[in-house]
PDB file of N, CA and C in Angstrom:
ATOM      1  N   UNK A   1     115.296  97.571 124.766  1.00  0.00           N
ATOM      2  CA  UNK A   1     114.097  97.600 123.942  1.00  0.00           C
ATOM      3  C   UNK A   1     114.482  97.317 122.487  1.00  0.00           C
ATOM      4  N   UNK A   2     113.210  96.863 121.737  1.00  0.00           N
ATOM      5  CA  UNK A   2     113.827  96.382 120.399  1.00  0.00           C
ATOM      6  C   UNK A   2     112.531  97.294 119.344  1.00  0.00           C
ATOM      7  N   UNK A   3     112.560  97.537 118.495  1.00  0.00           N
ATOM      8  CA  UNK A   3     112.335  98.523 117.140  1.00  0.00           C
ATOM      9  C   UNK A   3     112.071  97.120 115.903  1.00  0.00           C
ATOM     10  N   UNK A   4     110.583  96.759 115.837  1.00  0.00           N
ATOM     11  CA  UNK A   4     110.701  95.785 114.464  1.00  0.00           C
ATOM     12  C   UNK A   4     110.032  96.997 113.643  1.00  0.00           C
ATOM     13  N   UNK A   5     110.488  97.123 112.263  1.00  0.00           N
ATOM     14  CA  UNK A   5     109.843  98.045 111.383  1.00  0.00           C
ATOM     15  C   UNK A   5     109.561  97.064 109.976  1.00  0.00           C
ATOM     16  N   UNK A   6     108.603  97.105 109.718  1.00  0.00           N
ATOM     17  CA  UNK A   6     108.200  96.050 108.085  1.00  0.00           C
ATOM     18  C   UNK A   6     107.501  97.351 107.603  1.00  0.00           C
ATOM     19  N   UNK A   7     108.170  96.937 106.229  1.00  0.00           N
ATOM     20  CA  UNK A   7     107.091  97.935 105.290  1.00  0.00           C
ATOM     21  C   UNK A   7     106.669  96.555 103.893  1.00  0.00           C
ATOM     22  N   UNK A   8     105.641  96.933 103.788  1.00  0.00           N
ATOM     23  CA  UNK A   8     104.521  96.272 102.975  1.00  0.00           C
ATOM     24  C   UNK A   8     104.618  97.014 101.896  1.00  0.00           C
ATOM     25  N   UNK A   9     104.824  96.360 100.422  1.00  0.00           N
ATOM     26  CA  UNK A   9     104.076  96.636  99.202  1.00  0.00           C
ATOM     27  C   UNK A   9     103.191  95.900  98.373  1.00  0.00           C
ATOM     28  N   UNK A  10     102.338  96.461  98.360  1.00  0.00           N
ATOM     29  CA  UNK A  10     100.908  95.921  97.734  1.00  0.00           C
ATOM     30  C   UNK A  10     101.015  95.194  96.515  1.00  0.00           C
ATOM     31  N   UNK A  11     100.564  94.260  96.248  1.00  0.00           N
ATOM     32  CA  UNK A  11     100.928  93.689  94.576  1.00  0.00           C
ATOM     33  C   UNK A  11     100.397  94.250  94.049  1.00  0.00           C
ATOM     34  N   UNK A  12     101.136  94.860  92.582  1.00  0.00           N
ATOM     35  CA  UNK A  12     101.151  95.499  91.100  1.00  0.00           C
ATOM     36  C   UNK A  12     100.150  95.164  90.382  1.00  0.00           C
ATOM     37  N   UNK A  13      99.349  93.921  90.364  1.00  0.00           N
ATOM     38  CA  UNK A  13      98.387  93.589  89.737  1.00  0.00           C
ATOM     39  C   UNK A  13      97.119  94.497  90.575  1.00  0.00           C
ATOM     40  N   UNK A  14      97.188  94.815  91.767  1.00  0.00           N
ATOM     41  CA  UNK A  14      95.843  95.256  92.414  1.00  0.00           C
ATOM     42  C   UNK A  14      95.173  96.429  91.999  1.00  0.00           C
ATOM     43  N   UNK A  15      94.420  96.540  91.408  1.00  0.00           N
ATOM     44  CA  UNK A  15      93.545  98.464  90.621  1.00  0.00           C
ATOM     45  C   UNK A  15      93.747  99.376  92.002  1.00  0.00           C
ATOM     46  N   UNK A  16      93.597 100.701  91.505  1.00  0.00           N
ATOM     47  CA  UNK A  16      93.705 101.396  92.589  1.00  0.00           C
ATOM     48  C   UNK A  16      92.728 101.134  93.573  1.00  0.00           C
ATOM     49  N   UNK A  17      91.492 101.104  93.823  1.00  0.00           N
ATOM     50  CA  UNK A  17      90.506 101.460  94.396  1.00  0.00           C
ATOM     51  C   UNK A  17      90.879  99.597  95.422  1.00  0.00           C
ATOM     52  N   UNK A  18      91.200  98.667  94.927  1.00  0.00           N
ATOM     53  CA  UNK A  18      91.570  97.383  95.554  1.00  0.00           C
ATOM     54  C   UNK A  18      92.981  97.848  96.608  1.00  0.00           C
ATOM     55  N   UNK A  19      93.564  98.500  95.772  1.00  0.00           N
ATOM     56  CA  UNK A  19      94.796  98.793  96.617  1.00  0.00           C
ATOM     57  C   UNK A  19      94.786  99.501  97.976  1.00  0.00           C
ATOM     58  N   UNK A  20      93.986 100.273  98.072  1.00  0.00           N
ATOM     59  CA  UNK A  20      93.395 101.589  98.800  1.00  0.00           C
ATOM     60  C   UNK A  20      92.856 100.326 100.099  1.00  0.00           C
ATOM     61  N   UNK A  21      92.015  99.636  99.820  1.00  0.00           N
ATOM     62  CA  UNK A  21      90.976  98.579 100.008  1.00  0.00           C
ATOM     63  C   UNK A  21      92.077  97.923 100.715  1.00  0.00           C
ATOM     64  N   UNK A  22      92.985  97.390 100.425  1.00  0.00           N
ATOM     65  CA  UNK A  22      94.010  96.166 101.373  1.00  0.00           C
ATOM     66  C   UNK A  22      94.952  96.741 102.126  1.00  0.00           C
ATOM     67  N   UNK A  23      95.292  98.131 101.853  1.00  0.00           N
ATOM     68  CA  UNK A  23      96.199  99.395 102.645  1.00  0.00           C
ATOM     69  C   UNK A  23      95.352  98.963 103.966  1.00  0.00           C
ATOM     70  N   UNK A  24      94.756  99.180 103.992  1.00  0.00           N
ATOM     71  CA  UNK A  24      93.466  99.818 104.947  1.00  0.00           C
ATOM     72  C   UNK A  24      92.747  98.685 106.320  1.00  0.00           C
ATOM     73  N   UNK A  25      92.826  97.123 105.282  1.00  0.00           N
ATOM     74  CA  UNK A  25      92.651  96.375 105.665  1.00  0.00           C
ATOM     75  C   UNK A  25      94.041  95.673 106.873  1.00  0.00           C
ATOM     76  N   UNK A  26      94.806  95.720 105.836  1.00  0.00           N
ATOM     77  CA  UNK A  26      96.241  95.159 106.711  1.00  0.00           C
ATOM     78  C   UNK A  26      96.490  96.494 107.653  1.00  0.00           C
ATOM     79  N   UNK A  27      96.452  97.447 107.446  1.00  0.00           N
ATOM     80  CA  UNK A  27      96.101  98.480 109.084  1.00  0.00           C
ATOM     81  C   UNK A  27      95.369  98.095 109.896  1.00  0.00           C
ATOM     82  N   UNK A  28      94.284  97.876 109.946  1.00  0.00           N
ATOM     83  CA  UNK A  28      93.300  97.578 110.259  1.00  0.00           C
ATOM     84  C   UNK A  28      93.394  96.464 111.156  1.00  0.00           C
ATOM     85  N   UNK A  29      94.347  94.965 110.438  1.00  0.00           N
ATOM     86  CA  UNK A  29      94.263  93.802 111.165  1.00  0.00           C
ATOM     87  C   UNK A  29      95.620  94.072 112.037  1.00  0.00           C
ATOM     88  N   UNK A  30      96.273  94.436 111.238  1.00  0.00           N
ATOM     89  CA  UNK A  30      97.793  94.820 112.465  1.00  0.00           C
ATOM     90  C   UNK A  30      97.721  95.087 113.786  1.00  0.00           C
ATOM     91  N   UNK A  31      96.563  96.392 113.617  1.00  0.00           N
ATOM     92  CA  UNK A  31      96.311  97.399 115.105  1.00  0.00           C
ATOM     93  C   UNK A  31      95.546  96.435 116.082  1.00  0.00           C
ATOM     94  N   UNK A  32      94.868  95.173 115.549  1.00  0.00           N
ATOM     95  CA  UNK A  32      94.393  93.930 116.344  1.00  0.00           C
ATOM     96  C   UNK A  32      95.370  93.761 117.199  1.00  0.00           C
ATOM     97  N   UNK A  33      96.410  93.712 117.110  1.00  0.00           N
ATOM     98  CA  UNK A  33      97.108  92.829 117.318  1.00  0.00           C
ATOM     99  C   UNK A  33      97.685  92.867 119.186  1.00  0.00           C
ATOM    100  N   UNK A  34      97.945  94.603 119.732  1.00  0.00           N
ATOM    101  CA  UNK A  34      98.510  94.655 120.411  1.00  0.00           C
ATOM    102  C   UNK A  34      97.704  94.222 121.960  1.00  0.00           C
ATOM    103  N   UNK A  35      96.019  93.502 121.407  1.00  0.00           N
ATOM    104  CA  UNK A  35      94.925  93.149 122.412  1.00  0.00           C
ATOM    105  C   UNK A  35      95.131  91.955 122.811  1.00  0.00           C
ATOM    106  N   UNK A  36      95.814  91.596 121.508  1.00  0.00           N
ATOM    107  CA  UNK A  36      96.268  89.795 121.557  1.00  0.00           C
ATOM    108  C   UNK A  36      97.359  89.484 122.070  1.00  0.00           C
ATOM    109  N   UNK A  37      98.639  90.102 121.836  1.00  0.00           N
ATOM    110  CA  UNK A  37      99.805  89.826 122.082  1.00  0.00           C
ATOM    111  C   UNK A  37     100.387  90.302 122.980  1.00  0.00           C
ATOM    112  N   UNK A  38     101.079  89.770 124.422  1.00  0.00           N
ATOM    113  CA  UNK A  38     100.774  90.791 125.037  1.00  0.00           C
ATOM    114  C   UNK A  38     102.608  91.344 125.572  1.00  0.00           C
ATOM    115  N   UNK A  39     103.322  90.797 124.377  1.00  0.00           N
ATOM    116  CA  UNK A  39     104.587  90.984 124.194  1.00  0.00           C
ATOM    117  C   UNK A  39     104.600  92.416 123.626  1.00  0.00           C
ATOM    118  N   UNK A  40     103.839  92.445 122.944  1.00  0.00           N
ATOM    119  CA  UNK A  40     103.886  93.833 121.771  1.00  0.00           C
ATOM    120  C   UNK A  40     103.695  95.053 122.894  1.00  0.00           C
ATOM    121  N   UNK A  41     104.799  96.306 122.817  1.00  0.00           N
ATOM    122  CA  UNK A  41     104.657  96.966 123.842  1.00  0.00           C
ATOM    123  C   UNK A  41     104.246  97.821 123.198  1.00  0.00           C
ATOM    124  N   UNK A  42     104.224  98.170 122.157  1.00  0.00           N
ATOM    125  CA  UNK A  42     103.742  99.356 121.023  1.00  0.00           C
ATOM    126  C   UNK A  42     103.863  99.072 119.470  1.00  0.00           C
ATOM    127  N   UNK A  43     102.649  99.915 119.144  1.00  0.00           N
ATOM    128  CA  UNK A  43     102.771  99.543 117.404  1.00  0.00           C
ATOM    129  C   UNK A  43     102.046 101.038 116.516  1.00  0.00           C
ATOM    130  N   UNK A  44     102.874 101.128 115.850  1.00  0.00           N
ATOM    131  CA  UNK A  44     102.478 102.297 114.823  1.00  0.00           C
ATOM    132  C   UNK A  44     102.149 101.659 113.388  1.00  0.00           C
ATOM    133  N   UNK A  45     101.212 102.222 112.456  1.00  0.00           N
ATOM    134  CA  UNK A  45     100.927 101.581 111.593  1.00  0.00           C
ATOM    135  C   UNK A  45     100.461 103.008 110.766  1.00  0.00           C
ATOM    136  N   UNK A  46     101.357 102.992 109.877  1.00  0.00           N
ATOM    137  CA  UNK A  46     101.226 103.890 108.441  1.00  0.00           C
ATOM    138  C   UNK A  46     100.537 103.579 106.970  1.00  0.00           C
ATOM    139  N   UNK A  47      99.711 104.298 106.571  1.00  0.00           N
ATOM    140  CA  UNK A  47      99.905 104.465 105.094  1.00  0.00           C
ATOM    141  C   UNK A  47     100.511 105.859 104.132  1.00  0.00           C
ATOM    142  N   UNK A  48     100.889 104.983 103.346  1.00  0.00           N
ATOM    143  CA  UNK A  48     101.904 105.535 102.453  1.00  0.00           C
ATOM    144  C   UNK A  48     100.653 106.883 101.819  1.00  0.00           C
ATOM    145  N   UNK A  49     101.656 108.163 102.159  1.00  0.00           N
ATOM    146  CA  UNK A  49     100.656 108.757 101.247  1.00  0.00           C
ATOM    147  C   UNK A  49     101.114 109.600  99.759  1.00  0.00           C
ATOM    148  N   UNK A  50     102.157 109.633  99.778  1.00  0.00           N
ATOM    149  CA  UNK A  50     103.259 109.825  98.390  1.00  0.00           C
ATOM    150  C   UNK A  50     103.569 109.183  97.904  1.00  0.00           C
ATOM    151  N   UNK A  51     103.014 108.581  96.431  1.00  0.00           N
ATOM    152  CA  UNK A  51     103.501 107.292  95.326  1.00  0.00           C
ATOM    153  C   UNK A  51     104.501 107.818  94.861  1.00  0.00           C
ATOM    154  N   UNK A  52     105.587 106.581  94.502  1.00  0.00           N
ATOM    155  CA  UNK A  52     106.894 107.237  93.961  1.00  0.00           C
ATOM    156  C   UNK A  52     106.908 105.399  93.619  1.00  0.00           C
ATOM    157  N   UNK A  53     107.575 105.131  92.757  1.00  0.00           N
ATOM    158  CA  UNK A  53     108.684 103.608  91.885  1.00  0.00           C
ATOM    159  C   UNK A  53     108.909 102.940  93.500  1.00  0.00           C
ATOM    160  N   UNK A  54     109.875 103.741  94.492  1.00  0.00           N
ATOM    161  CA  UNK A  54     110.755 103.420  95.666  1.00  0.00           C
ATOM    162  C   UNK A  54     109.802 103.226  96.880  1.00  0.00           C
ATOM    163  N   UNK A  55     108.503 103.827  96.655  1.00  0.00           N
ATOM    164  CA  UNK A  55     107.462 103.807  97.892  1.00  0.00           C
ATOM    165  C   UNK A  55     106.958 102.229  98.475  1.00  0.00           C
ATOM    166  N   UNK A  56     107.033 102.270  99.458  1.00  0.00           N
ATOM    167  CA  UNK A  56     106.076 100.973  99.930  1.00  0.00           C
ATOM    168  C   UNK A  56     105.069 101.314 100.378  1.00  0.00           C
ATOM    169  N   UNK A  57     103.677 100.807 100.725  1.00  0.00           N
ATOM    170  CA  UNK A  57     102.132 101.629 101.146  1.00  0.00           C
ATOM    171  C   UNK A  57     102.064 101.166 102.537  1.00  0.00           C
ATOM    172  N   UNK A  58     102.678 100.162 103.175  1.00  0.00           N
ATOM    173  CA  UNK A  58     102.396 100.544 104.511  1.00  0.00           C
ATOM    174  C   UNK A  58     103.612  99.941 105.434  1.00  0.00           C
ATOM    175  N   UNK A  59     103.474 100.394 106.302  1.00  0.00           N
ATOM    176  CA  UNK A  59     104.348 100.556 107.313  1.00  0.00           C
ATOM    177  C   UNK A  59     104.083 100.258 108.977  1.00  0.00           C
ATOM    178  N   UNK A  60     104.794  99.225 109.301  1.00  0.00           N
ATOM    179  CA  UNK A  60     104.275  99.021 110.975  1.00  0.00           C
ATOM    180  C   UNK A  60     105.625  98.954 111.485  1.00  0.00           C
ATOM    181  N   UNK A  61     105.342  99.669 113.199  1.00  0.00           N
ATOM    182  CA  UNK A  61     106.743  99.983 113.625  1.00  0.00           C
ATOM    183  C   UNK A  61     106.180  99.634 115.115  1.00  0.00           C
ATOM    184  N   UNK A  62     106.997  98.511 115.236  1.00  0.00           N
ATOM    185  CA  UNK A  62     105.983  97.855 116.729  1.00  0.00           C
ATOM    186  C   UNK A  62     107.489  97.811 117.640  1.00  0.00           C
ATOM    187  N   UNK A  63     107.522  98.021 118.959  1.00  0.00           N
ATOM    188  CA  UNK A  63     108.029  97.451 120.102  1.00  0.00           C
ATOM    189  C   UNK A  63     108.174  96.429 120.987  1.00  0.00           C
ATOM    190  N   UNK A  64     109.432  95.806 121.392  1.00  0.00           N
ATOM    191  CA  UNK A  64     109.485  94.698 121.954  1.00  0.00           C
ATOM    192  C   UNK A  64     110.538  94.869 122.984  1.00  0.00           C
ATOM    193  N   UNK A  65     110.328  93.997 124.265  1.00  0.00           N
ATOM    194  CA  UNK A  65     111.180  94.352 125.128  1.00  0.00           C
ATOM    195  C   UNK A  65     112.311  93.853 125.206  1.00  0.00           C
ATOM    196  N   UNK A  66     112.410  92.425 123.918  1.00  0.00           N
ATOM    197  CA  UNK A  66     113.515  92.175 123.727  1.00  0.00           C
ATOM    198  C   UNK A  66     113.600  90.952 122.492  1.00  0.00           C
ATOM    199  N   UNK A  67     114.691  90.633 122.030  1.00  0.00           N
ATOM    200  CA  UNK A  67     114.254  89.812 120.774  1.00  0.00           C
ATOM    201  C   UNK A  67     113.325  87.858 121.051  1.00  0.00           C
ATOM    202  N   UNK A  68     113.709  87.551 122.423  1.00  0.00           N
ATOM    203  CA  UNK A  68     112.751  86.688 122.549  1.00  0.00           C
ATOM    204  C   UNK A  68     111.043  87.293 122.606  1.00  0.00           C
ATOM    205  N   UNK A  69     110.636  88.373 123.192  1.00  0.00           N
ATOM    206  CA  UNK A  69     109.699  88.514 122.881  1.00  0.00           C
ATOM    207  C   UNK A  69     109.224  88.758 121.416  1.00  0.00           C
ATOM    208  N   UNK A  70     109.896  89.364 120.307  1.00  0.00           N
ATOM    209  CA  UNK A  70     109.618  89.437 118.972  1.00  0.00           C
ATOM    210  C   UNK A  70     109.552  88.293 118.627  1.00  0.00           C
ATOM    211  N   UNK A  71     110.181  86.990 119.076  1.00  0.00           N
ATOM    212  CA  UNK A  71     109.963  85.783 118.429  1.00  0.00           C
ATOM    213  C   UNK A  71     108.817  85.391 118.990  1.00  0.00           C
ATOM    214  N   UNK A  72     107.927  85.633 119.935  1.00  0.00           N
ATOM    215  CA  UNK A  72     106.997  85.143 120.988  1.00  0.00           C
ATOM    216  C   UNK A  72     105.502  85.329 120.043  1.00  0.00           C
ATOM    217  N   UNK A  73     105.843  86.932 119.699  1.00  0.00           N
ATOM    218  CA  UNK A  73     104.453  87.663 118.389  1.00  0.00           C
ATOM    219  C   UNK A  73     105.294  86.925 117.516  1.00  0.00           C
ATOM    220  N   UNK A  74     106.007  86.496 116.527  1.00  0.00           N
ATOM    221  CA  UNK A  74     106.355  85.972 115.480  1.00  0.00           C
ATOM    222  C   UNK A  74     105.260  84.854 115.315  1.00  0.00           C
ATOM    223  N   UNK A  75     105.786  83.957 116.081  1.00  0.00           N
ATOM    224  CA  UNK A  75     105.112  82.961 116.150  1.00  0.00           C
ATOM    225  C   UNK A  75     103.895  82.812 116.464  1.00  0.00           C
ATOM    226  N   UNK A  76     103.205  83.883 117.199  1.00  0.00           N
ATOM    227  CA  UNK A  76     101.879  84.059 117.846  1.00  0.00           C
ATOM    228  C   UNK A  76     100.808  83.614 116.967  1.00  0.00           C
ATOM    229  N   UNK A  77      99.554  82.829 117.304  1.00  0.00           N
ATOM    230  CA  UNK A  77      98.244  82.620 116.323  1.00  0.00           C
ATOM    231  C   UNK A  77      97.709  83.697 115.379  1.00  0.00           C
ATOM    232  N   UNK A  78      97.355  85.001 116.557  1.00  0.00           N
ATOM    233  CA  UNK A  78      97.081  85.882 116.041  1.00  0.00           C
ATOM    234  C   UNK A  78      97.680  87.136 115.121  1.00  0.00           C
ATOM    235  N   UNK A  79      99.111  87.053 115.266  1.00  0.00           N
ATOM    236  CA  UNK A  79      99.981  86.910 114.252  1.00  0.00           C
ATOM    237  C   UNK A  79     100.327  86.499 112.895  1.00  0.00           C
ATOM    238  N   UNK A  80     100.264  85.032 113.108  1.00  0.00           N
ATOM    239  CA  UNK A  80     100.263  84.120 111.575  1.00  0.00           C
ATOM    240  C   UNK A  80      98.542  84.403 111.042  1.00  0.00           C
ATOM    241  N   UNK A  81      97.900  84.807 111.666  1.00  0.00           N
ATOM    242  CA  UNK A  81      96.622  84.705 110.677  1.00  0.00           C
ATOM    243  C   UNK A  81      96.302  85.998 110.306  1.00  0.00           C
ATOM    244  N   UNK A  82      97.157  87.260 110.549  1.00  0.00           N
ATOM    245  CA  UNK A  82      96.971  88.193 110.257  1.00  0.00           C
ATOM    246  C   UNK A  82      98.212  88.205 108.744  1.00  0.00           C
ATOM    247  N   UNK A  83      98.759  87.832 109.057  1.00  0.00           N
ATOM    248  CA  UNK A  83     100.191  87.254 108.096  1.00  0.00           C
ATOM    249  C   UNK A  83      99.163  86.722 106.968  1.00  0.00           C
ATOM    250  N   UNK A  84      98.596  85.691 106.458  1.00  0.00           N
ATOM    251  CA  UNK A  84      98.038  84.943 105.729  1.00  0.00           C
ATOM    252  C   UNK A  84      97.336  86.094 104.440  1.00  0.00           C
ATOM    253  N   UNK A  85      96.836  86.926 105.608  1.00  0.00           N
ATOM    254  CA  UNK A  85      95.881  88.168 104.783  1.00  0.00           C
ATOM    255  C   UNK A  85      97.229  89.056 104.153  1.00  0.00           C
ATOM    256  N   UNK A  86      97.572  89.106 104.925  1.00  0.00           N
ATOM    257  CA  UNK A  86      98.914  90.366 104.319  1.00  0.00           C
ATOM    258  C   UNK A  86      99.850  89.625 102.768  1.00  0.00           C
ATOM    259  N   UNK A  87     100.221  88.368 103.098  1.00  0.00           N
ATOM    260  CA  UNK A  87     100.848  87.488 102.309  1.00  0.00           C
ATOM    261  C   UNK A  87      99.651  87.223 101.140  1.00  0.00           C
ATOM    262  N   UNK A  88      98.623  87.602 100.874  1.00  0.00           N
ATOM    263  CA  UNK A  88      97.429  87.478  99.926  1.00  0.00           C
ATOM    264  C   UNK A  88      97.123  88.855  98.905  1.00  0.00           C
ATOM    265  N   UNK A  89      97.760  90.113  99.635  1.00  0.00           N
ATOM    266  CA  UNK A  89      97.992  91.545  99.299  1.00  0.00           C
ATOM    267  C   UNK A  89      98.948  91.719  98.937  1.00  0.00           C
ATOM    268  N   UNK A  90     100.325  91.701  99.442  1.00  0.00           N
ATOM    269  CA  UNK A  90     101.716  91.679  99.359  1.00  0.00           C
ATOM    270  C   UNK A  90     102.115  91.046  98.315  1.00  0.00           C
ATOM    271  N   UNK A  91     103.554  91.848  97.672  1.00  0.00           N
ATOM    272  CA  UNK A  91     104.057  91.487  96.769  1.00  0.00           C
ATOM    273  C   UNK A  91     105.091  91.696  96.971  1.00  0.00           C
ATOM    274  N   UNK A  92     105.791  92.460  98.037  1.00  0.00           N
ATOM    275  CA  UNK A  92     106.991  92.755  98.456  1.00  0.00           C
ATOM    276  C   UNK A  92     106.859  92.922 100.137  1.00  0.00           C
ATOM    277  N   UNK A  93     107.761  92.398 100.498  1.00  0.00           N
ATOM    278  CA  UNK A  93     107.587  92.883 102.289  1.00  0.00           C
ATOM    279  C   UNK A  93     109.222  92.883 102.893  1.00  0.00           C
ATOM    280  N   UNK A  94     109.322  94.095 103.120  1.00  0.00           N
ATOM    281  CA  UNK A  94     111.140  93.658 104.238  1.00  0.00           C
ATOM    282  C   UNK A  94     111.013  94.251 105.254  1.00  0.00           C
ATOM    283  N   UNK A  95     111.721  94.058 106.232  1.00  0.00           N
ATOM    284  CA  UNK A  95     112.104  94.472 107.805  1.00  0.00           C
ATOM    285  C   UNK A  95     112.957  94.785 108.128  1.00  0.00           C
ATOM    286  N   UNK A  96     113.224  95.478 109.298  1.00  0.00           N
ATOM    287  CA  UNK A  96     114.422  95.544 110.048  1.00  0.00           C
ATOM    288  C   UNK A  96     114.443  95.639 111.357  1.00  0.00           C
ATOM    289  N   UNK A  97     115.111  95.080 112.315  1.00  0.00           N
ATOM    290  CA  UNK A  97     114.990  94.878 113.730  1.00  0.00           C
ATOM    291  C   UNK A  97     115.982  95.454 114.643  1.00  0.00           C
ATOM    292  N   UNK A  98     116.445  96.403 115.474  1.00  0.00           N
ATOM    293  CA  UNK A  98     117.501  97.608 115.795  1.00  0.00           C
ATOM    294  C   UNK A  98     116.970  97.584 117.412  1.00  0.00           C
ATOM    295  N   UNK A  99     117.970  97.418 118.286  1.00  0.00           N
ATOM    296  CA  UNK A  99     117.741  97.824 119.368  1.00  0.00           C
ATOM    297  C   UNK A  99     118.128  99.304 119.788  1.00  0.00           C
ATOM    298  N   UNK A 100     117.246  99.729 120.768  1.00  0.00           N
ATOM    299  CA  UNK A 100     117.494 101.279 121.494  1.00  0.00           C
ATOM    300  C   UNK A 100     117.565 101.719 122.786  1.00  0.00           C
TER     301      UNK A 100
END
């Protein structure tokens, strides 16, 4: 089994009440996802609820049964167009991928 974890930070320019607003949204379109894809064996999806300099605001921690399937949702439609929205919010985004 494989462990993808991305954490999302919101761009610096966004007011609070916008920020709150795209947290919510990119949750929102993520949790789409596991209806569509049918690689995705599980997905958790966080918001950040302690601001700190080091914080990122959200967090998705999805399952795969193996790294061709992570490339399978990588590439997936419903994937890249959920990407588009996130990449429109985002100002920082990293990952990490760990098998278990």
């Amino acid at each position: 089994m494989l462990k993808h974890v991305v954490m999302f930070k919101m761009l610096a320019s966004l007011d609070p009440e916008a920020k709150q607003a795209a947290k919510a949204e990119v949750k929102t379109q993520l949790l789409t996802l596991p209806a569509q894809i049918e690689e995705l064996r599980a997905i958790e999806v966080g918001l950040n609820i302690l601001e700190s300099e080091r914080s990122f605001d959200v967090v998705l921690i999805s399952e795969f049964d193996n790294q061709a399937d992570l490339a399978t949702y990588a590439q997936h439609p419903a994937h890249q167009a959920v990407l588009v929205y996130i990449r429109s919010v985002c100002g920082n985004i990293v990952a990490t991928d760990y098998e278990y």
